[in-house]
């Protein structure tokens, strides 16, 4: 069942921007949902929110929501797209950095096996 949300002019513009780029329907839905949740968090239109709000929201996602890595990155990418493409504020992207991917350290047995695959003479 598809949820139909009210279409504000700003939301319509973001939707059209993504359609012009030929983004997938899943990406469009995810980005619109991410920006909507950002706006709802502060109870105001996202075009009225600035760098401090973005930082605060990122902290909220990590600390309070304990959002997964994928959810967090999705929100970051959606906000970057929204501010840079829809609102034409490319300078805002500097305030929305893409975090590095947390890579778990491999166990010694995995590291040893991968060495053997790549370097047959390694022990």
Short mmCIF file of C-alpha atoms in Angstrom, two decimals:
data_model
loop_
_atom_site.label_atom_id
_atom_site.label_comp_id
_atom_site.label_asym_id
_atom_site.label_seq_id
_atom_site.Cartn_x
_atom_site.Cartn_y
_atom_site.Cartn_z
CA UNK A 1 0.00 0.00 0.00
CA UNK A 2 1.48 3.32 -1.06
CA UNK A 3 1.24 6.25 1.32
CA UNK A 4 0.19 9.48 -0.35
CA UNK A 5 1.71 12.55 1.24
CA UNK A 6 0.62 16.15 0.66
CA UNK A 7 2.69 17.79 -2.06
CA UNK A 8 4.08 21.18 -1.05
CA UNK A 9 5.72 23.27 -3.80
CA UNK A 10 9.14 22.53 -2.29
CA UNK A 11 8.48 18.78 -2.17
CA UNK A 12 7.18 18.92 -5.75
CA UNK A 13 10.35 20.69 -6.88
CA UNK A 14 12.58 18.09 -5.19
CA UNK A 15 10.55 15.30 -6.79
CA UNK A 16 10.92 16.90 -10.22
CA UNK A 17 14.67 17.43 -9.69
CA UNK A 18 15.09 13.73 -8.98
CA UNK A 19 12.88 12.71 -11.91
CA UNK A 20 14.96 14.89 -14.24
CA UNK A 21 18.06 13.03 -13.03
CA UNK A 22 16.22 9.76 -13.69
CA UNK A 23 16.66 8.56 -10.12
CA UNK A 24 14.98 5.27 -9.28
CA UNK A 25 11.53 5.37 -7.64
CA UNK A 26 13.09 3.82 -4.51
CA UNK A 27 15.70 6.58 -4.28
CA UNK A 28 13.07 9.25 -4.81
CA UNK A 29 10.87 7.81 -2.07
CA UNK A 30 13.79 7.42 0.33
CA UNK A 31 15.13 10.96 -0.23
CA UNK A 32 11.69 12.55 0.10
CA UNK A 33 11.09 10.57 3.28
CA UNK A 34 14.50 11.58 4.71
CA UNK A 35 13.96 15.29 4.10
CA UNK A 36 10.42 15.04 5.48
CA UNK A 37 11.71 13.43 8.68
CA UNK A 38 14.37 16.14 8.97
CA UNK A 39 11.70 18.86 8.70
CA UNK A 40 9.36 17.09 11.13
CA UNK A 41 12.16 16.81 13.68
CA UNK A 42 12.33 20.62 13.84
CA UNK A 43 8.62 21.27 13.10
CA UNK A 44 9.42 23.64 10.26
CA UNK A 45 10.08 23.75 6.53
CA UNK A 46 13.54 22.41 5.65
CA UNK A 47 14.38 25.50 3.58
CA UNK A 48 14.38 27.48 6.86
CA UNK A 49 16.90 25.19 8.53
CA UNK A 50 20.63 25.75 8.46
CA UNK A 51 23.98 24.16 9.29
CA UNK A 52 23.38 24.00 13.05
CA UNK A 53 20.10 22.17 12.49
CA UNK A 54 21.74 19.70 10.14
CA UNK A 55 24.50 18.94 12.64
CA UNK A 56 21.99 18.57 15.44
CA UNK A 57 19.88 16.20 13.32
CA UNK A 58 22.90 14.08 12.46
CA UNK A 59 23.73 13.82 16.17
CA UNK A 60 20.10 12.89 16.85
CA UNK A 61 20.20 10.11 14.24
CA UNK A 62 23.40 8.66 15.67
CA UNK A 63 22.93 9.10 19.41
CA UNK A 64 19.18 8.92 20.01
CA UNK A 65 17.77 7.03 17.04
CA UNK A 66 20.80 4.76 16.78
CA UNK A 67 20.20 4.78 13.04
CA UNK A 68 21.91 2.15 10.93
CA UNK A 69 24.82 3.17 8.74
CA UNK A 70 22.60 2.92 5.64
CA UNK A 71 19.87 5.09 7.14
CA UNK A 72 22.39 7.70 8.24
CA UNK A 73 24.10 7.85 4.83
CA UNK A 74 20.72 8.02 3.11
CA UNK A 75 19.75 11.04 5.23
CA UNK A 76 23.09 12.73 4.52
CA UNK A 77 22.78 12.18 0.77
CA UNK A 78 19.15 13.33 0.73
CA UNK A 79 20.00 16.54 2.58
CA UNK A 80 22.99 17.21 0.33
CA UNK A 81 20.78 16.77 -2.74
CA UNK A 82 18.03 18.92 -1.28
CA UNK A 83 20.27 21.86 -0.40
CA UNK A 84 22.53 21.73 -3.42
CA UNK A 85 20.10 20.85 -6.22
CA UNK A 86 16.62 21.80 -5.07
CA UNK A 87 17.45 24.95 -3.10
CA UNK A 88 20.53 25.92 -5.17
CA UNK A 89 22.66 26.37 -2.04
CA UNK A 90 25.85 24.51 -2.96
CA UNK A 91 27.71 26.11 -0.05
CA UNK A 92 25.48 24.15 2.37
CA UNK A 93 27.02 20.87 1.21
CA UNK A 94 30.18 21.88 3.10
CA UNK A 95 28.12 21.55 6.29
CA UNK A 96 26.86 18.07 5.40
CA UNK A 97 29.97 15.91 5.14
CA UNK A 98 29.77 12.33 4.00
CA UNK A 99 31.17 10.27 6.87
CA UNK A 100 33.70 7.55 6.35
CA UNK A 101 32.41 4.01 6.24
CA UNK A 102 33.08 2.24 9.55
CA UNK A 103 34.99 -0.87 8.59
CA UNK A 104 35.27 -3.60 11.18
CA UNK A 105 38.79 -4.84 11.69
CA UNK A 106 39.18 -8.32 10.23
CA UNK A 107 39.93 -11.16 12.56
CA UNK A 108 43.39 -12.63 12.35
CA UNK A 109 42.14 -15.80 10.67
CA UNK A 110 40.35 -13.82 7.95
CA UNK A 111 43.43 -11.65 7.43
CA UNK A 112 45.65 -14.72 7.20
CA UNK A 113 43.32 -16.43 4.71
CA UNK A 114 43.14 -13.31 2.53
CA UNK A 115 46.94 -13.08 2.54
CA UNK A 116 47.15 -16.68 1.36
CA UNK A 117 44.71 -15.94 -1.48
CA UNK A 118 46.65 -12.91 -2.65
CA UNK A 119 50.17 -14.00 -1.70
CA UNK A 120 50.53 -17.78 -1.86
CA UNK A 121 53.93 -17.70 -0.14
CA UNK A 122 52.66 -15.77 2.91
CA UNK A 123 52.30 -17.69 6.17
#
